[in-house]
Short mmCIF file of C-alpha atoms in Angstrom, two decimals:
data_model
loop_
_atom_site.label_atom_id
_atom_site.label_comp_id
_atom_site.label_asym_id
_atom_site.label_seq_id
_atom_site.Cartn_x
_atom_site.Cartn_y
_atom_site.Cartn_z
CA MET A 1059 18.92 25.63 31.51
CA ALA A 1060 20.14 28.41 28.29
CA ASN A 1061 17.40 30.16 26.37
CA THR A 1062 19.01 28.74 23.58
CA ASP A 1063 18.50 25.59 24.36
CA LEU A 1064 14.40 26.14 25.43
CA LEU A 1065 14.44 27.65 21.72
CA GLY A 1066 15.76 24.81 20.60
CA LEU A 1067 13.25 22.56 22.37
CA GLU A 1068 10.81 24.26 21.31
CA ARG A 1069 11.62 24.36 17.81
CA GLN A 1070 11.80 21.03 17.91
CA GLU A 1071 8.79 19.94 19.28
CA ARG A 1072 6.86 22.78 16.84
CA LEU A 1073 8.69 20.02 14.06
CA ALA A 1074 8.02 16.77 15.48
CA GLN A 1075 4.12 18.23 15.18
CA MET A 1076 4.65 19.87 11.53
CA LEU A 1077 5.89 15.83 10.66
CA ASP A 1078 3.24 14.17 12.36
CA GLN A 1079 0.77 16.71 9.94
CA LYS A 1080 2.83 16.76 6.83
CA GLY A 1081 4.20 13.63 6.86
CA THR A 1082 7.71 14.37 5.44
CA LEU A 1083 9.76 17.88 5.27
CA THR A 1084 12.99 18.45 3.62
CA ILE A 1085 15.67 19.94 4.66
CA ALA A 1086 15.32 23.32 2.95
CA GLU A 1087 11.41 23.08 4.02
CA ILE A 1088 12.46 23.41 7.56
CA SER A 1089 15.67 25.44 7.13
CA SER A 1090 12.65 28.45 5.46
CA THR A 1091 9.93 27.91 7.96
CA PHE A 1092 12.16 28.44 10.81
CA GLY A 1093 14.99 30.44 9.42
CA VAL A 1094 17.51 28.47 10.58
CA SER A 1095 20.38 27.06 8.76
CA GLU A 1096 20.84 23.49 7.21
CA ALA A 1097 23.30 22.51 9.34
CA THR A 1098 20.44 23.66 12.47
CA VAL A 1099 17.85 21.57 11.10
CA ARG A 1100 20.12 18.73 10.55
CA ARG A 1101 21.02 18.64 14.68
CA ASP A 1102 17.46 18.86 15.33
CA LEU A 1103 16.70 16.25 13.19
CA ALA A 1104 19.55 14.09 14.83
CA SER A 1105 18.26 14.97 18.51
CA LEU A 1106 14.55 13.90 17.29
CA ALA A 1107 15.90 10.76 15.65
CA SER A 1108 17.98 9.70 18.88
CA GLN A 1109 14.20 10.08 20.63
CA ASN A 1110 12.72 7.87 17.96
CA MET A 1111 10.17 11.10 17.42
CA ILE A 1112 11.42 10.97 13.83
CA ARG A 1113 12.62 9.11 10.93
CA ARG A 1114 15.60 10.28 9.16
CA VAL A 1115 15.47 10.11 5.26
CA HIS A 1116 17.93 11.78 2.37
CA GLY A 1117 17.74 15.41 2.65
CA GLY A 1118 14.81 15.55 5.07
CA ALA A 1119 12.81 13.26 7.56
CA MET A 1120 9.39 11.30 8.08
CA ARG A 1121 7.21 10.74 11.42
CA ARG A 1122 7.79 7.03 12.90
CA LEU A 1123 5.68 5.31 11.34
CA ALA A 1124 3.86 2.51 13.93
CA VAL A 1125 4.17 -0.73 12.84
CA ALA A 1126 0.96 -2.35 12.02
CA THR A 1127 0.28 -6.31 13.77
CA SER A 1128 -3.30 -6.19 13.44
CA GLU A 1129 -6.09 -4.36 10.94
CA ALA A 1130 -9.64 -4.28 11.37
CA PRO A 1131 -11.78 -6.85 9.70
CA ILE A 1132 -12.35 -7.06 5.97
CA LEU A 1133 -16.12 -5.66 6.31
CA GLN A 1134 -15.01 -3.15 8.43
CA ARG A 1135 -12.73 -2.12 6.50
CA GLN A 1136 -15.06 -2.11 3.45
CA GLU A 1137 -16.62 1.02 4.85
CA GLU A 1138 -13.30 3.29 4.85
CA ASN A 1139 -12.29 5.47 1.80
CA VAL A 1140 -15.12 4.43 -0.54
CA GLU A 1141 -14.78 6.61 -3.28
CA ILE A 1142 -11.35 6.43 -3.10
CA LYS A 1143 -11.28 2.01 -3.52
CA GLN A 1144 -14.05 2.92 -6.42
CA ARG A 1145 -11.75 5.39 -8.30
CA ILE A 1146 -8.74 2.65 -7.70
CA GLY A 1147 -10.96 -0.23 -8.66
CA ARG A 1148 -11.93 1.61 -12.06
CA ALA A 1149 -8.44 2.47 -13.11
CA ALA A 1150 -6.77 -0.99 -12.03
CA VAL A 1151 -9.57 -2.85 -14.60
CA ARG A 1152 -8.03 -0.16 -17.51
CA LEU A 1153 -5.06 -2.07 -17.08
CA ILE A 1154 -7.18 -5.59 -18.18
CA LYS A 1155 -8.06 -6.42 -21.17
CA ASN A 1156 -10.91 -8.55 -22.85
CA GLY A 1157 -9.92 -12.47 -22.13
CA GLU A 1158 -6.68 -12.24 -19.97
CA THR A 1159 -6.57 -14.30 -17.25
CA VAL A 1160 -6.57 -12.71 -14.03
CA LEU A 1161 -5.33 -13.81 -10.43
CA LEU A 1162 -7.38 -10.98 -7.76
CA ILE A 1163 -6.79 -11.22 -3.99
CA GLY A 1164 -9.18 -10.28 -1.60
CA GLY A 1165 -9.07 -7.19 0.40
CA SER A 1166 -11.31 -4.14 0.40
CA THR A 1167 -9.38 -2.77 -2.24
CA GLY A 1168 -9.78 -6.22 -4.22
CA THR A 1169 -13.06 -6.04 -3.84
CA ALA A 1170 -13.66 -2.94 -4.91
CA VAL A 1171 -11.85 -4.01 -8.30
CA ALA A 1172 -14.68 -6.97 -9.09
CA ARG A 1173 -17.18 -4.92 -8.56
CA GLU A 1174 -15.89 -2.35 -11.73
CA LEU A 1175 -15.24 -5.72 -13.96
CA ALA A 1176 -18.40 -5.18 -15.25
CA ASP A 1177 -17.21 -3.61 -18.99
CA ARG A 1178 -14.77 -6.28 -19.68
CA HIS A 1179 -15.95 -10.03 -21.10
CA ASP A 1180 -14.34 -13.35 -21.21
CA LEU A 1181 -12.18 -13.21 -18.34
CA THR A 1182 -10.70 -16.03 -16.40
CA LEU A 1183 -10.48 -14.83 -12.78
CA VAL A 1184 -8.96 -16.82 -10.08
CA THR A 1185 -8.83 -15.31 -6.33
CA ASP A 1186 -8.56 -16.15 -2.77
CA SER A 1187 -11.58 -14.36 -1.76
CA LEU A 1188 -15.30 -15.51 -0.46
CA MET A 1189 -16.37 -11.56 -1.61
CA VAL A 1190 -14.62 -11.01 -4.50
CA ALA A 1191 -15.98 -14.62 -5.87
CA ASN A 1192 -19.22 -13.08 -4.80
CA GLU A 1193 -19.16 -10.46 -6.56
CA LEU A 1194 -17.88 -11.79 -9.40
CA MET A 1195 -20.26 -14.71 -9.67
CA GLN A 1196 -23.08 -12.05 -9.70
CA ARG A 1197 -22.38 -10.50 -13.10
CA ASP A 1198 -22.31 -14.09 -14.38
CA SER A 1199 -19.98 -12.61 -18.02
CA HIS A 1200 -16.52 -14.52 -16.50
CA LYS A 1201 -14.69 -17.92 -15.58
CA VAL A 1202 -14.53 -17.48 -12.14
CA ILE A 1203 -12.12 -19.97 -10.16
CA LEU A 1204 -11.91 -20.16 -6.10
CA ILE A 1205 -8.59 -21.38 -5.08
CA GLY A 1206 -9.18 -23.97 -2.02
CA GLY A 1207 -7.86 -23.98 1.45
CA MET A 1208 -8.77 -22.40 5.43
CA ILE A 1209 -11.40 -20.10 5.37
CA ASP A 1210 -9.39 -16.89 7.28
CA SER A 1211 -12.74 -15.74 9.00
CA ALA A 1212 -11.77 -12.02 9.34
CA GLU A 1213 -10.51 -11.85 5.91
CA LEU A 1214 -13.54 -14.01 4.49
CA ALA A 1215 -10.44 -15.53 2.28
CA VAL A 1216 -8.41 -18.98 2.19
CA ARG A 1217 -5.07 -19.27 3.67
CA GLY A 1218 -2.81 -22.11 4.42
CA THR A 1219 -0.74 -24.85 2.30
CA LEU A 1220 -3.44 -25.78 0.04
CA ALA A 1221 -3.85 -22.84 -1.37
CA ARG A 1222 -0.22 -21.71 -1.81
CA ALA A 1223 0.24 -25.48 -3.58
CA MET A 1224 -2.82 -24.34 -6.42
CA LEU A 1225 -0.94 -21.01 -6.62
CA ALA A 1226 2.25 -22.77 -7.67
CA GLU A 1227 0.71 -24.27 -10.41
CA LEU A 1228 -0.74 -21.05 -11.79
CA GLN A 1229 0.19 -18.76 -14.53
CA VAL A 1230 -1.49 -15.63 -15.36
CA ASP A 1231 -1.52 -12.64 -17.41
CA LYS A 1232 -1.96 -10.13 -14.54
CA VAL A 1233 -1.82 -10.27 -10.91
CA ILE A 1234 -3.50 -7.43 -8.96
CA LEU A 1235 -3.00 -7.60 -4.88
CA GLY A 1236 -3.06 -4.95 -2.26
CA THR A 1237 -1.05 -4.60 0.48
CA LYS A 1238 -0.83 -3.69 4.29
CA ALA A 1239 2.04 -0.68 4.06
CA ILE A 1240 4.17 -0.02 1.27
CA SER A 1241 7.28 1.67 0.62
CA ALA A 1242 10.39 2.05 -2.00
CA GLN A 1243 12.24 1.16 0.44
CA ARG A 1244 11.00 -1.80 2.29
CA GLY A 1245 8.66 -3.17 -0.78
CA LEU A 1246 5.25 -4.78 0.02
CA SER A 1247 4.88 -5.68 3.21
CA ALA A 1248 2.40 -7.96 5.55
CA GLU A 1249 0.89 -8.26 9.14
CA SER A 1250 2.11 -11.75 9.69
CA ALA A 1251 4.36 -14.49 7.96
CA GLU A 1252 1.67 -16.31 7.11
CA GLU A 1253 0.31 -13.20 5.12
CA ALA A 1254 3.54 -12.52 3.39
CA GLU A 1255 3.61 -16.23 2.05
CA ILE A 1256 0.09 -15.70 0.12
CA LEU A 1257 1.29 -12.74 -1.10
CA ARG A 1258 4.35 -14.04 -2.88
CA ALA A 1259 2.83 -17.12 -4.40
CA PHE A 1260 0.50 -14.60 -5.81
CA LEU A 1261 3.78 -12.26 -7.07
CA HIS A 1262 4.92 -15.41 -8.49
CA ALA A 1263 1.93 -16.61 -10.29
CA GLY A 1264 1.56 -13.23 -12.67
CA ASN A 1265 3.23 -12.53 -16.08
CA GLN A 1266 2.75 -8.71 -14.58
CA VAL A 1267 1.97 -7.56 -11.28
CA ILE A 1268 -0.12 -4.87 -9.96
CA VAL A 1269 -0.62 -3.37 -6.67
CA VAL A 1270 -3.96 -1.72 -5.70
CA THR A 1271 -3.43 0.49 -2.64
CA ASP A 1272 -5.45 3.68 -1.22
CA SER A 1273 -2.28 6.64 0.10
CA SER A 1274 -3.05 5.76 3.91
CA LYS A 1275 -0.44 2.51 3.19
CA PHE A 1276 2.30 4.53 2.38
CA ARG A 1277 2.18 6.04 6.18
CA GLN A 1278 2.25 2.36 7.95
CA ASN A 1279 4.92 0.14 8.32
CA ALA A 1280 3.68 -3.55 8.69
CA LEU A 1281 6.03 -5.71 10.56
CA VAL A 1282 6.88 -8.88 7.56
CA ARG A 1283 8.50 -7.90 4.47
CA VAL A 1284 6.73 -9.30 1.15
CA ALA A 1285 9.11 -8.44 -1.39
CA PRO A 1286 11.38 -5.13 -2.73
CA ILE A 1287 9.36 -2.46 -4.75
CA ASP A 1288 11.07 -3.69 -8.25
CA ALA A 1289 8.93 -6.86 -8.13
CA ILE A 1290 5.74 -4.96 -8.89
CA HIS A 1291 5.08 -3.27 -12.45
CA THR A 1292 2.53 -1.13 -11.92
CA LEU A 1293 0.85 0.98 -9.03
CA VAL A 1294 -2.44 2.27 -8.57
CA THR A 1295 -3.20 4.62 -5.76
CA ASP A 1296 -4.59 8.35 -5.17
CA THR A 1297 -3.39 11.50 -5.60
CA ASN A 1298 -2.81 11.79 -1.69
CA ILE A 1299 0.66 9.77 -2.34
CA PRO A 1300 3.14 11.24 -0.57
CA PRO A 1301 5.05 13.46 -3.70
CA ASP A 1302 8.93 11.56 -2.04
CA ALA A 1303 7.17 8.34 -2.37
CA LEU A 1304 5.93 8.78 -5.34
CA THR A 1305 9.29 9.65 -6.81
CA ALA A 1306 11.18 7.21 -5.22
CA ILE A 1307 9.43 4.22 -6.80
CA GLN A 1308 8.88 5.81 -10.33
CA GLU A 1309 12.83 5.70 -9.67
CA LYS A 1310 13.09 2.34 -9.30
CA GLY A 1311 11.09 1.45 -12.27
CA VAL A 1312 7.33 0.76 -10.98
CA PHE A 1313 4.61 2.24 -13.40
CA VAL A 1314 2.18 4.58 -11.19
CA VAL A 1315 -1.40 5.59 -11.56
CA THR A 1316 -2.64 7.83 -9.81
CA VAL A 1317 -6.50 8.70 -9.38
#
């Protein structure tokens, strides 16, 4: 093998490692880092993409995302990124006005939102989550409506035809929901068709849709597409959101709050 070929393979290996660490890189950044032309960078990226080691995007590349087909149960996820989810919960609550009707989906971040509602009053809160309902009932300062249907024991939330039928009859001021994966290109994604259906029912029930999610969801790609990114109005996430993802989502007209 020629020495130039070996150097190229070493550079590509280092490039793949950098993308794995940083998530995304522009062609200009790669060119500057390795001291090679942008044409050489494009050839390196094409080679890595052909091996499914990276994913090409406009103006650069990003790490190859694993497709999420399962997620840890809600009780386990409650212990992950606790401080970040608290900050996201507080920021989301600041978007809610006293007296509003709010549809609040379950999940670990949705539960974090419920815990921060002590400063609001006279809300009508509708939820699919037993955990969210339990948090809200401890305060006894809001009207709480629990959607009926089949209980998903891993999520401690209601699913199925009855839940979707009830959601179809609702129209609320604000919907607050999480997502398994999010990007400007693919929008919101879910692990399964059933989860996607319940999320779509939530989306259709609100005058304003607020998505609450920590930045790790921008590095995931779940199996089933739920809705395009412009189906939501506001995104609340943490400051570790990849800069290119932030810009792309804002360009779609979504208002982004980072905490």
